Amino acid sequence: MSNKLNTALLDKSVTDILTFSTGGTITKAGEELKGKKRNFVETVECQITLKNYDPTREKRFSGTFKLPTVPRPNLKCCVLGNAIHCEQADRIGVDHMSVEDLKKLNKNKKLVKKLAKRYDFFLASDNMIKQIPRLLGPGLTKAGKFPTLLSSKEDMQEKIDEVKSTIKFQMKKVMCLNVSVGNTDMDKQQIIVNTQLAINFLASLLKKQWQNIGQVYLKSTMGPSQQIFF
């Protein structure tokens, strides 16, 4: 599928986002804006508005895509693991819980909700994943954080990085979609490539592809938005 994004505009937008995040001055709509360096790494988000699309009538879509560079390296993971996986998690400094730890929560809705809030995502050993609904109830599913399967043959660190690199587009009832494509510690080119791949992937999910994409903006957590597609 051809890339419909204007390369020069995307390049300038990402340059401005990175300049603003380091305290530099950028010009937007003829006005000079002074940036500010924050004491945290800002996420770069892509905000997409759809057009010629009726979410009440058209088929809902959902899809995941692995970006080449991890957009949010600080996502917190917890491994719900068997003895071997818990030991591995310990070695690489990742939080973990065993069957016994999960039993202690006693299916308490408040405690399960608290657990879901504490982490961005979960991995679970293949022999544990089937037990999770029985041990925890529907809490993790309701929070949209049902664990990703970690098989005995997979490398745990690679799997964690894979989940951190994976973005998800899911059509609900609104016409706007947000997805993280980078952070202000990344190189400009890495953000550009992640952005192009993310939007091309979204276009591939849509019935009329690029004709269903109205506007696309890029912005960092604290910076102004930059329109990259009209």
Tab-separated table of C-alpha atoms in Angstrom:
chain	number	residue	atom	x	y	z
A	1	MET	CA	0.000	0.000	0.000
A	2	SER	CA	1.371	3.403	-0.947
A	3	ASN	CA	2.230	5.825	1.818
A	4	LYS	CA	0.063	8.954	1.541
A	5	LEU	CA	1.841	10.947	4.245
A	6	ASN	CA	3.833	13.965	3.099
A	7	THR	CA	7.413	13.024	4.015
A	8	ALA	CA	8.653	16.622	4.361
A	9	LEU	CA	5.707	17.589	6.595
A	10	LEU	CA	6.170	14.498	8.774
A	11	ASP	CA	9.900	15.206	9.069
A	12	LYS	CA	9.275	18.842	10.122
A	13	SER	CA	6.552	17.830	12.611
A	14	VAL	CA	8.779	15.263	14.344
A	15	THR	CA	11.687	17.763	14.387
A	16	ASP	CA	9.397	20.352	16.044
A	17	ILE	CA	8.121	17.821	18.599
A	18	LEU	CA	11.677	16.878	19.607
A	19	THR	CA	12.866	20.523	19.630
A	20	PHE	CA	9.930	21.586	21.832
A	21	SER	CA	10.532	18.675	24.243
A	22	THR	CA	14.145	19.783	24.827
A	23	GLY	CA	13.150	23.382	25.608
A	24	GLY	CA	13.725	24.784	22.102
A	25	THR	CA	11.530	27.285	20.243
A	26	ILE	CA	9.288	26.253	17.349
A	27	THR	CA	7.002	28.218	15.032
A	28	LYS	CA	3.386	27.109	14.706
A	29	ALA	CA	0.825	29.032	12.636
A	30	GLY	CA	3.199	32.024	12.552
A	31	GLU	CA	3.543	32.079	16.326
A	32	GLU	CA	6.725	31.294	18.242
A	33	LEU	CA	6.265	28.706	21.006
A	34	LYS	CA	8.936	28.096	23.630
A	35	GLY	CA	9.281	24.498	24.730
A	36	LYS	CA	10.136	23.127	28.129
A	37	LYS	CA	12.235	20.125	29.085
A	38	ARG	CA	10.213	17.891	31.405
A	39	ASN	CA	11.624	15.626	34.095
A	40	PHE	CA	10.112	12.559	32.396
A	41	VAL	CA	10.245	11.030	28.924
A	42	GLU	CA	7.249	12.225	26.917
A	43	THR	CA	5.269	9.797	24.778
A	44	VAL	CA	4.662	10.709	21.137
A	45	GLU	CA	1.092	9.907	20.202
A	46	CYS	CA	-0.670	9.693	16.869
A	47	GLN	CA	-4.281	10.939	16.860
A	48	ILE	CA	-6.387	9.890	13.879
A	49	THR	CA	-9.877	11.033	12.895
A	50	LEU	CA	-11.841	8.841	10.507
A	51	LYS	CA	-14.217	10.044	7.788
A	52	ASN	CA	-16.871	8.436	5.548
A	53	TYR	CA	-17.225	5.794	8.232
A	54	ASP	CA	-20.325	4.929	10.243
A	55	PRO	CA	-19.343	2.983	13.387
A	56	THR	CA	-22.976	2.061	14.016
A	57	ARG	CA	-23.412	0.400	10.609
A	58	GLU	CA	-19.986	-0.654	9.388
A	59	LYS	CA	-18.171	-3.704	10.610
A	60	ARG	CA	-15.976	-2.950	13.630
A	61	PHE	CA	-12.301	-3.591	13.085
A	62	SER	CA	-9.470	-4.602	15.343
A	63	GLY	CA	-5.833	-5.295	14.621
A	64	THR	CA	-2.406	-5.374	16.216
A	65	PHE	CA	0.932	-4.465	14.676
A	66	LYS	CA	4.506	-4.733	15.966
A	67	LEU	CA	6.509	-1.535	15.491
A	68	PRO	CA	10.279	-1.781	14.831
A	69	THR	CA	11.163	0.484	17.794
A	70	VAL	CA	9.519	0.196	21.245
A	71	PRO	CA	7.384	3.372	21.643
A	72	ARG	CA	6.806	3.058	25.404
A	73	PRO	CA	9.750	1.282	27.062
A	74	ASN	CA	8.518	2.158	30.567
A	75	LEU	CA	5.357	0.032	30.436
A	76	LYS	CA	5.137	-2.109	33.581
A	77	CYS	CA	4.802	-5.860	33.182
A	78	CYS	CA	3.891	-8.571	35.661
A	79	VAL	CA	4.443	-12.265	34.920
A	80	LEU	CA	1.790	-14.656	36.234
A	81	GLY	CA	4.049	-17.626	36.116
A	82	ASN	CA	4.934	-21.181	36.976
A	83	ALA	CA	8.031	-21.782	39.120
A	84	ILE	CA	10.447	-21.596	36.155
A	85	HIS	CA	8.962	-18.362	34.760
A	86	CYS	CA	8.888	-16.735	38.224
A	87	GLU	CA	12.580	-17.561	38.618
A	88	GLN	CA	13.372	-16.115	35.161
A	89	ALA	CA	11.379	-12.958	35.938
A	90	ASP	CA	13.337	-12.565	39.161
A	91	ARG	CA	16.616	-12.770	37.240
A	92	ILE	CA	15.677	-9.980	34.805
A	93	GLY	CA	14.039	-7.784	37.451
A	94	VAL	CA	10.396	-8.213	36.381
A	95	ASP	CA	7.544	-8.457	38.921
A	96	HIS	CA	5.894	-11.864	39.094
A	97	MET	CA	3.098	-13.748	40.849
A	98	SER	CA	2.623	-17.496	41.318
A	99	VAL	CA	-0.631	-19.499	41.574
A	100	GLU	CA	-0.329	-19.221	45.365
A	101	ASP	CA	-0.032	-15.407	45.134
A	102	LEU	CA	-3.140	-15.243	42.940
A	103	LYS	CA	-5.082	-17.503	45.314
A	104	LYS	CA	-4.353	-15.043	48.137
A	105	LEU	CA	-6.370	-12.381	46.275
A	106	ASN	CA	-9.349	-14.677	46.871
A	107	LYS	CA	-11.193	-13.339	43.765
A	108	ASN	CA	-11.677	-10.070	45.672
A	109	LYS	CA	-12.867	-7.595	43.010
A	110	LYS	CA	-11.149	-4.615	44.648
A	111	LEU	CA	-7.801	-6.416	44.914
A	112	VAL	CA	-7.981	-7.679	41.321
A	113	LYS	CA	-8.848	-4.145	40.146
A	114	LYS	CA	-5.866	-2.811	42.114
A	115	LEU	CA	-3.614	-5.434	40.490
A	116	ALA	CA	-4.868	-4.486	37.002
A	117	LYS	CA	-4.181	-0.796	37.737
A	118	ARG	CA	-0.647	-1.446	38.994
A	119	TYR	CA	0.586	-2.916	35.693
A	120	ASP	CA	0.259	-1.966	32.031
A	121	PHE	CA	0.213	-5.574	30.842
A	122	PHE	CA	0.559	-9.170	32.009
A	123	LEU	CA	2.249	-12.292	30.667
A	124	ALA	CA	1.133	-15.753	31.799
A	125	SER	CA	2.696	-19.217	31.560
A	126	ASP	CA	0.797	-21.624	29.305
A	127	ASN	CA	-0.241	-23.840	32.241
A	128	MET	CA	-1.502	-20.756	34.168
A	129	ILE	CA	-3.463	-18.849	31.531
A	130	LYS	CA	-6.452	-21.255	31.653
A	131	GLN	CA	-6.637	-20.924	35.441
A	132	ILE	CA	-6.757	-17.117	35.500
A	133	PRO	CA	-10.557	-16.689	35.098
A	134	ARG	CA	-11.047	-19.253	37.901
A	135	LEU	CA	-8.440	-17.642	40.177
A	136	LEU	CA	-9.171	-13.954	39.524
A	137	GLY	CA	-12.628	-13.764	37.963
A	138	PRO	CA	-13.250	-11.386	35.023
A	139	GLY	CA	-11.306	-8.411	36.486
A	140	LEU	CA	-8.306	-8.441	34.143
A	141	THR	CA	-10.514	-8.980	31.084
A	142	LYS	CA	-12.766	-6.053	32.094
A	143	ALA	CA	-9.675	-3.843	32.435
A	144	GLY	CA	-8.582	-4.897	28.923
A	145	LYS	CA	-5.485	-6.537	30.380
A	146	PHE	CA	-6.030	-10.264	30.000
A	147	PRO	CA	-2.520	-11.795	29.950
A	148	THR	CA	-0.536	-12.550	26.817
A	149	LEU	CA	0.589	-16.168	26.582
A	150	LEU	CA	4.247	-16.860	27.394
A	151	SER	CA	5.173	-20.352	26.234
A	152	SER	CA	8.001	-22.379	27.762
A	153	LYS	CA	10.046	-22.038	24.549
A	154	GLU	CA	9.887	-18.234	24.377
A	155	ASP	CA	12.518	-15.839	25.681
A	156	MET	CA	10.855	-13.745	28.390
A	157	GLN	CA	12.714	-10.480	27.690
A	158	GLU	CA	12.011	-10.769	23.952
A	159	LYS	CA	8.326	-11.406	24.656
A	160	ILE	CA	8.145	-8.352	26.962
A	161	ASP	CA	9.781	-6.177	24.281
A	162	GLU	CA	7.384	-7.584	21.675
A	163	VAL	CA	4.324	-6.619	23.753
A	164	LYS	CA	5.809	-3.156	24.406
A	165	SER	CA	6.309	-2.718	20.622
A	166	THR	CA	2.802	-3.853	19.668
A	167	ILE	CA	0.115	-1.276	18.978
A	168	LYS	CA	-3.585	-1.993	18.725
A	169	PHE	CA	-6.278	-0.301	16.672
A	170	GLN	CA	-9.798	-1.114	17.767
A	171	MET	CA	-12.896	0.595	16.464
A	172	LYS	CA	-15.473	1.339	19.112
A	173	LYS	CA	-18.243	3.939	18.879
A	174	VAL	CA	-16.050	6.993	18.369
A	175	MET	CA	-14.404	8.263	15.181
A	176	CYS	CA	-11.076	9.130	16.832
A	177	LEU	CA	-8.214	6.713	17.464
A	178	ASN	CA	-5.076	7.322	19.527
A	179	VAL	CA	-1.943	5.214	19.461
A	180	SER	CA	1.579	5.654	20.867
A	181	VAL	CA	4.216	5.673	18.139
A	182	GLY	CA	7.294	6.837	20.021
A	183	ASN	CA	8.873	8.864	22.806
A	184	THR	CA	11.099	11.928	23.006
A	185	ASP	CA	14.213	9.833	23.717
A	186	MET	CA	13.977	8.177	20.299
A	187	ASP	CA	15.771	9.276	17.128
A	188	LYS	CA	13.745	11.341	14.686
A	189	GLN	CA	13.944	8.622	12.021
A	190	GLN	CA	12.669	5.941	14.424
A	191	ILE	CA	9.569	8.048	15.215
A	192	ILE	CA	8.995	8.748	11.497
A	193	VAL	CA	9.187	5.049	10.556
A	194	ASN	CA	6.922	3.987	13.476
A	195	THR	CA	4.364	6.674	12.477
A	196	GLN	CA	4.341	5.690	8.783
A	197	LEU	CA	3.967	1.988	9.567
A	198	ALA	CA	1.207	2.588	12.169
A	199	ILE	CA	-0.933	4.714	9.838
A	200	ASN	CA	-0.382	2.437	6.836
A	201	PHE	CA	-1.468	-0.493	8.989
A	202	LEU	CA	-4.619	1.358	10.107
A	203	ALA	CA	-5.416	2.190	6.458
A	204	SER	CA	-5.132	-1.520	5.604
A	205	LEU	CA	-7.832	-2.311	8.201
A	206	LEU	CA	-10.301	0.211	6.772
A	207	LYS	CA	-12.828	-0.611	4.048
A	208	LYS	CA	-11.850	2.367	1.850
A	209	GLN	CA	-8.305	2.506	3.220
A	210	TRP	CA	-6.852	6.074	3.021
A	211	GLN	CA	-10.239	7.459	1.914
A	212	ASN	CA	-11.492	6.665	5.421
A	213	ILE	CA	-8.715	8.669	7.100
A	214	GLY	CA	-9.681	12.297	7.687
A	215	GLN	CA	-6.968	13.988	9.727
A	216	VAL	CA	-3.848	12.803	11.498
A	217	TYR	CA	-2.021	14.664	14.268
A	218	LEU	CA	1.193	13.904	16.125
A	219	LYS	CA	1.875	15.240	19.593
A	220	SER	CA	4.102	14.661	22.578
A	221	THR	CA	2.577	14.382	26.072
A	222	MET	CA	3.099	18.082	26.904
A	223	GLY	CA	3.666	19.580	23.446
A	224	PRO	CA	1.302	21.144	20.893
A	225	SER	CA	-0.242	18.912	18.231
A	226	GLN	CA	1.204	18.848	14.701
A	227	GLN	CA	-1.112	18.012	11.802
A	228	ILE	CA	0.573	15.564	9.400
A	229	PHE	CA	-2.394	14.573	7.203
A	230	PHE	CA	-5.317	16.673	5.964
